[in-house]
mmCIF file of C-alpha atoms in Angstrom:
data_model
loop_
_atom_site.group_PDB
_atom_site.id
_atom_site.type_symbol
_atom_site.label_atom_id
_atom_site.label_comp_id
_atom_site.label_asym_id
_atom_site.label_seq_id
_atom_site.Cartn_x
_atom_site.Cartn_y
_atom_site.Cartn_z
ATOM 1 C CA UNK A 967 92.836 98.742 97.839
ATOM 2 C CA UNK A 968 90.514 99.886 100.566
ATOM 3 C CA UNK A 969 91.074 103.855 100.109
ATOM 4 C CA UNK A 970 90.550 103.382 96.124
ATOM 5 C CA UNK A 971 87.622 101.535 96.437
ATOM 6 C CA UNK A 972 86.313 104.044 99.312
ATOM 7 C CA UNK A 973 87.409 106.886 96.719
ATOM 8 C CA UNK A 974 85.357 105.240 94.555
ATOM 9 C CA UNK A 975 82.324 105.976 96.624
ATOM 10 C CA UNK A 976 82.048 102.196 97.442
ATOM 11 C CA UNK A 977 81.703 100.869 100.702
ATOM 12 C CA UNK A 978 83.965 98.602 101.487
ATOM 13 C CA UNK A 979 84.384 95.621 104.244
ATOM 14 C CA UNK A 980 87.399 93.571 104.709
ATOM 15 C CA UNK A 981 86.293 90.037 105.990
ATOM 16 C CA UNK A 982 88.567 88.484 108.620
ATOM 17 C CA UNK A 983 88.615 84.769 107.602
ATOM 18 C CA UNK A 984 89.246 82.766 110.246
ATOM 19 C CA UNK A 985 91.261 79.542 108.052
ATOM 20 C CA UNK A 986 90.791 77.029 110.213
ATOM 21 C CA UNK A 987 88.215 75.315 107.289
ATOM 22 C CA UNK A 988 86.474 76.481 104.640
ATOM 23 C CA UNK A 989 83.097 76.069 106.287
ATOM 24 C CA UNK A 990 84.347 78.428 108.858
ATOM 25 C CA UNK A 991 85.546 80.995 106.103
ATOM 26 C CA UNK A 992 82.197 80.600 104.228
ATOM 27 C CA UNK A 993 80.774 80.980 107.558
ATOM 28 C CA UNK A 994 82.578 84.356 108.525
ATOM 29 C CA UNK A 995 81.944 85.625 105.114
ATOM 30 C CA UNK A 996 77.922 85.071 105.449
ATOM 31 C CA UNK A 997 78.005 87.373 108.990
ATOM 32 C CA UNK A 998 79.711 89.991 106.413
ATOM 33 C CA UNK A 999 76.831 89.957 104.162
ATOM 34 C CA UNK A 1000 74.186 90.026 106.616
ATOM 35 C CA UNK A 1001 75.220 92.940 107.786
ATOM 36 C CA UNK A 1002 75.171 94.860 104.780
ATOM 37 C CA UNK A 1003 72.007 96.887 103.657
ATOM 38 C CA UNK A 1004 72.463 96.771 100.048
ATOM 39 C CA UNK A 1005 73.457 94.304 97.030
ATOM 40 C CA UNK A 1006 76.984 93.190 97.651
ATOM 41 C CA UNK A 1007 79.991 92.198 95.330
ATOM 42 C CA UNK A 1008 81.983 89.895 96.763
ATOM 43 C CA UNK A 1009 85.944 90.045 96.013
ATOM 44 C CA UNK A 1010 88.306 87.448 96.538
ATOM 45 C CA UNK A 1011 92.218 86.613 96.818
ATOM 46 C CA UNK A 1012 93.578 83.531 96.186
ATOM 47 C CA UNK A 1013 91.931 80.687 97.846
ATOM 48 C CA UNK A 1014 89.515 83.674 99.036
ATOM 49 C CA UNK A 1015 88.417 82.431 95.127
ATOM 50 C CA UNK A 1016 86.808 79.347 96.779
ATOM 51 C CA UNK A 1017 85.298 81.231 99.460
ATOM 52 C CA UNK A 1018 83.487 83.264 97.552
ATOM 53 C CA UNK A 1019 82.424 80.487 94.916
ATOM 54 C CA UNK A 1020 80.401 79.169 98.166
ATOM 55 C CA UNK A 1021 79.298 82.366 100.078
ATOM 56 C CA UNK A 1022 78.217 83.830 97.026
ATOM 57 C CA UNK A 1023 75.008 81.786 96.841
ATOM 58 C CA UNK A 1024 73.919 83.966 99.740
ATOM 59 C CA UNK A 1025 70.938 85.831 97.831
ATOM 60 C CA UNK A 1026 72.389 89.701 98.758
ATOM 61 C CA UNK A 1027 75.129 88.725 96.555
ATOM 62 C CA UNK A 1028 74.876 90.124 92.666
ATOM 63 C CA UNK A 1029 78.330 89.648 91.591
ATOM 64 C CA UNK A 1030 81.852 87.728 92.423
ATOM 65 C CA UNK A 1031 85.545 89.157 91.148
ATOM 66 C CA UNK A 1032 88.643 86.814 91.397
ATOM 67 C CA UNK A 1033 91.820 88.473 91.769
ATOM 68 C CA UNK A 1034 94.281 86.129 90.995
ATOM 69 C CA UNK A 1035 92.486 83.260 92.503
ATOM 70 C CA UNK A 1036 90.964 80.228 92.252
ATOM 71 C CA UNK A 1037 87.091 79.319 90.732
ATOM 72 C CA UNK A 1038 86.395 75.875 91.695
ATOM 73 C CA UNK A 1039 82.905 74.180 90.428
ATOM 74 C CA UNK A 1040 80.553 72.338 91.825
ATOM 75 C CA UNK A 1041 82.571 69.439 93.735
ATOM 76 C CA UNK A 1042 85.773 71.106 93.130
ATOM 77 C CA UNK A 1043 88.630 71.609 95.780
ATOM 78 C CA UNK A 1044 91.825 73.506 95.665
ATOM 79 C CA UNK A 1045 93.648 70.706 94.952
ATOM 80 C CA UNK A 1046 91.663 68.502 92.035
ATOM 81 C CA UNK A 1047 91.582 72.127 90.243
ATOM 82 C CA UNK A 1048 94.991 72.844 90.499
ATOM 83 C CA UNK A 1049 95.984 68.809 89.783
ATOM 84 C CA UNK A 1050 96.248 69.176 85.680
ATOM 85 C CA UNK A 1051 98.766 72.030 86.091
ATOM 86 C CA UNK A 1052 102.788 71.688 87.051
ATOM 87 C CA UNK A 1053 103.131 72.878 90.544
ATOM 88 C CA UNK A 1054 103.762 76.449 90.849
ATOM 89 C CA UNK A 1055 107.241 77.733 92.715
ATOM 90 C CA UNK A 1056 105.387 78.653 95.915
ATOM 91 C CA UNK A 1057 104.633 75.221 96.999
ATOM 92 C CA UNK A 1058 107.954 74.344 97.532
ATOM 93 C CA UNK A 1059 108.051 77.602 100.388
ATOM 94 C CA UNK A 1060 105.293 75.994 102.297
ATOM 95 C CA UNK A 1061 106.092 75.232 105.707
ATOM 96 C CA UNK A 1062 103.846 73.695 108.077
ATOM 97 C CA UNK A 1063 103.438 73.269 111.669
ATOM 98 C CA UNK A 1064 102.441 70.312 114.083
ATOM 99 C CA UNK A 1065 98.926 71.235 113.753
ATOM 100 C CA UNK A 1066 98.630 71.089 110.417
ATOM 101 C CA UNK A 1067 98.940 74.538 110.061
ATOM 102 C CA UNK A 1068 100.394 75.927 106.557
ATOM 103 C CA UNK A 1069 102.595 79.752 106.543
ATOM 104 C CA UNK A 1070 104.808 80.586 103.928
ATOM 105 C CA UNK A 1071 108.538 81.300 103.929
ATOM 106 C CA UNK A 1072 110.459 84.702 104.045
ATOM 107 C CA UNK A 1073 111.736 83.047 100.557
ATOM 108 C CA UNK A 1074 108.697 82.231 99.394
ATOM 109 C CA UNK A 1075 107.052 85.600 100.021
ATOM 110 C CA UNK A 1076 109.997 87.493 98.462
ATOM 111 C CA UNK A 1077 110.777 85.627 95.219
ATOM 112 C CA UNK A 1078 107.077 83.583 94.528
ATOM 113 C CA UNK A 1079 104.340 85.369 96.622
ATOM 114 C CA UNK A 1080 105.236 89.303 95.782
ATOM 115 C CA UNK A 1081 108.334 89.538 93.704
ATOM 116 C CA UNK A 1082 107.347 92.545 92.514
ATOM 117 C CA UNK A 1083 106.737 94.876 95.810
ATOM 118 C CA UNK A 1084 109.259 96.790 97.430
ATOM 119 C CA UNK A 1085 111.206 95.111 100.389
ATOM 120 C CA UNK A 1086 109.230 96.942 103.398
ATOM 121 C CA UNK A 1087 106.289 95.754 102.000
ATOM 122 C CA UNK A 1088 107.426 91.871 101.647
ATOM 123 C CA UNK A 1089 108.214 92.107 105.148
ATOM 124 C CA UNK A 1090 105.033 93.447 106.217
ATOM 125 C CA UNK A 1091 103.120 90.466 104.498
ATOM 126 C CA UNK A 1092 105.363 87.970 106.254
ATOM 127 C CA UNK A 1093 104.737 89.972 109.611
ATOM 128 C CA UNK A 1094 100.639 89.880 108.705
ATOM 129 C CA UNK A 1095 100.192 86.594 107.116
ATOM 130 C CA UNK A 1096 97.624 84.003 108.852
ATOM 131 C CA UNK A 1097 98.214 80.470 109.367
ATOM 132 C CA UNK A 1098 95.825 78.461 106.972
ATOM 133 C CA UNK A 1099 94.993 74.865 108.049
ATOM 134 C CA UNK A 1100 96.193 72.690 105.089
ATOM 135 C CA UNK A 1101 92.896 71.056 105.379
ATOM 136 C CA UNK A 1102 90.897 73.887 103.379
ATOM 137 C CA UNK A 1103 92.824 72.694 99.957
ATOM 138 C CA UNK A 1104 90.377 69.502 100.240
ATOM 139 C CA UNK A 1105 87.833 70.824 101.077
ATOM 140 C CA UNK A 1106 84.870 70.828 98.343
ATOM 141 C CA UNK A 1107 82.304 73.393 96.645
ATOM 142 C CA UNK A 1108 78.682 72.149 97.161
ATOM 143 C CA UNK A 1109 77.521 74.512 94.824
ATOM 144 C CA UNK A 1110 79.374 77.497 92.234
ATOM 145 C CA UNK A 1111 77.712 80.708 92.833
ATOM 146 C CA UNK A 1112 79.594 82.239 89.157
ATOM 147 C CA UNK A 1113 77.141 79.641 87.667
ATOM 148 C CA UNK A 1114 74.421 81.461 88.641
ATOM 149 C CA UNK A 1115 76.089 85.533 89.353
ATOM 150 C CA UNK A 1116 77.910 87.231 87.021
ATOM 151 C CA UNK A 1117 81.689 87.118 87.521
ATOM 152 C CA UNK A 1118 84.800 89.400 86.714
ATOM 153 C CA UNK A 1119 88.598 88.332 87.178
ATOM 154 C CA UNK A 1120 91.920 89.489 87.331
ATOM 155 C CA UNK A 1121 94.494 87.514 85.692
ATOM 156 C CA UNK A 1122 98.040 87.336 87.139
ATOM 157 C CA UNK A 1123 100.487 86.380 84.146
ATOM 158 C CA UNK A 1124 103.621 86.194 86.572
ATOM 159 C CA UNK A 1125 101.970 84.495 89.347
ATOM 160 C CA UNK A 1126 104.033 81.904 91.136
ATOM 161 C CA UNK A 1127 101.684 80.525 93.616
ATOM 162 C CA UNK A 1128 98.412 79.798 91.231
ATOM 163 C CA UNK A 1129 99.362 78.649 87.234
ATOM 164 C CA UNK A 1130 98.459 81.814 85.303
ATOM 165 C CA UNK A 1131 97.074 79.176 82.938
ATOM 166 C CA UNK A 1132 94.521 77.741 85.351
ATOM 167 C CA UNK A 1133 93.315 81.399 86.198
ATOM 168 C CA UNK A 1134 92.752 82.231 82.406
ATOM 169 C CA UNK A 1135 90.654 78.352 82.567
ATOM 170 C CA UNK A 1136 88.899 79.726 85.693
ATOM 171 C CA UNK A 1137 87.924 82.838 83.668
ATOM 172 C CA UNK A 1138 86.454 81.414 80.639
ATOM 173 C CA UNK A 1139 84.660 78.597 82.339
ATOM 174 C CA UNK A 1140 83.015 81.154 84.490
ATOM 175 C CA UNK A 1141 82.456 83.439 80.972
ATOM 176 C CA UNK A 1142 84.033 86.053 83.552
ATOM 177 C CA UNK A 1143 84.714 89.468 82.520
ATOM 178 C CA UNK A 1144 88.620 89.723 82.952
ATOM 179 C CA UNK A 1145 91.413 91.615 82.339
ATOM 180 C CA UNK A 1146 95.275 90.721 82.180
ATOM 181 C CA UNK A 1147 98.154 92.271 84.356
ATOM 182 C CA UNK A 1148 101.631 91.662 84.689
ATOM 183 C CA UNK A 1149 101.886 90.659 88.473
ATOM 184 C CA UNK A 1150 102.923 88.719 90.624
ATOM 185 C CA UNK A 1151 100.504 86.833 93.093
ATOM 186 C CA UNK A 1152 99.126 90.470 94.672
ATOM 187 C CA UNK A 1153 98.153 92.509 91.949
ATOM 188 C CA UNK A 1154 96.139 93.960 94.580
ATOM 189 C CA UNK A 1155 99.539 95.482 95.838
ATOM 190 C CA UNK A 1156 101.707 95.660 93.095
ATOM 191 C CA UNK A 1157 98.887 97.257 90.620
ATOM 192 C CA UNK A 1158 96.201 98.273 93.022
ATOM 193 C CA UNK A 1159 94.723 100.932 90.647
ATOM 194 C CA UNK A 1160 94.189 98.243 87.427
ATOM 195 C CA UNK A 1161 92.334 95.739 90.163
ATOM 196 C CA UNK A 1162 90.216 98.722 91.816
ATOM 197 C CA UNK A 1163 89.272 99.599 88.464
ATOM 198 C CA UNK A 1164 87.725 96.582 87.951
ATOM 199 C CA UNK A 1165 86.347 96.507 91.021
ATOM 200 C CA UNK A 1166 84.265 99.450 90.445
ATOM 201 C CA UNK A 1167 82.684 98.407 86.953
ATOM 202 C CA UNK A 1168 81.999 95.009 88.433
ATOM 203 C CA UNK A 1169 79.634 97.363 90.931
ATOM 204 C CA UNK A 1170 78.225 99.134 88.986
ATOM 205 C CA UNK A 1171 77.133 96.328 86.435
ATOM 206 C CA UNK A 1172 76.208 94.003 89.061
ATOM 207 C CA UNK A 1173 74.534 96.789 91.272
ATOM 208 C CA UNK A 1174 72.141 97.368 88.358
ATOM 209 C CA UNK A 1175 70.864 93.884 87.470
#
């Protein structure tokens, strides 16, 4: 994604979330922004969806995209969203440690996180992935930023870690713009071009408000 987006004449930082809590994330993703001289978009992954629901009050911010991830509301956690839909094939590929501590298995990664990559590059995501503490799925938004920013979203419709059917929810509560691909969790990976695309209207929109 990086080199598209940098192709794109966008510049682009990749924040290093800590997941050890969500204030800590929210936290790492405010030193981001401060450092930026310009309007920023913010893009999240994931449960990077509920980081960027929070860090996106942060007044440089003019826009929020969610790539197959989750847009909790005000007093909203990853789990009470995710509650009204069957659980997804991924959570059965969670393991986690004695400090509470969540990875996911080589199973998990090959047949529910990124089915759809090549082998080398399921192995490189289980060689990369970060521990997340299992606490940050109760952990609550104090307040939405999309209520307030405009919003744009990528919709999964193979996803097997977050319910397709709660990201299309997430997208029309937020009246996000959005667009549909046939992915698995990662369309970032598996149809970088669709989600860069995306990426750079969202700029461009939100850079003009």
């Amino acid at each position: 994604m990086i080199p598209l987006l940098q192709a794109k004449g966008l510049h682009v930082v990749a924040v290093q979330n800590p997941l050890t809590s969500l204030t800590d994330d929210v936290a790492a993703t405010k030193r981001a922004i401060a450092l930026q001289d310009g309007p920023v978009l913010l893009v999240g992954h994931s449960y990077g969806g509920v980081v960027i629901t929070e860090a996106g009050n942060d007044p440089k911010v003019v826009g929020l995209v969610y790539v197959a991830a989750l847009p909790p509301s005000d007093g909203e956690s990853v789990a009470s969203i995710s509650k009204p839909y069957p659980p997804t094939p991924l959570g059965s590929e969670i393991h986690a440690d004695a400090d509470g501590f969540l990875t996911l298995t080589p199973k998990g990664i090959a047949e529910d996180l990124a089915q759809d990559l090549p082998d080398k590059e399921k192995q490189l995501l289980m060689a990369t992935q970060g521990p997340t503490a299992a606490a940050v799925f109760g952990a609550t938004i104090t307040t939405a930023a999309w209520k307030t920013k405009p919003s744009w979203s990528v919709i999964a419709t193979n996803d097997r870690a977050v319910s397709p059917e709660l990201e299309k929810a997430g997208a029309a509560a937020m009246k996000a713009t959005s667009i549909t691909v046939s992915s698995s969790h990662v369309p970032m990976l598996s149809q970088p071009k669709a989600v860069a695309d995306l990426i750079e209207q969202a700029a461009a929109k939100a850079g003009s408000r």
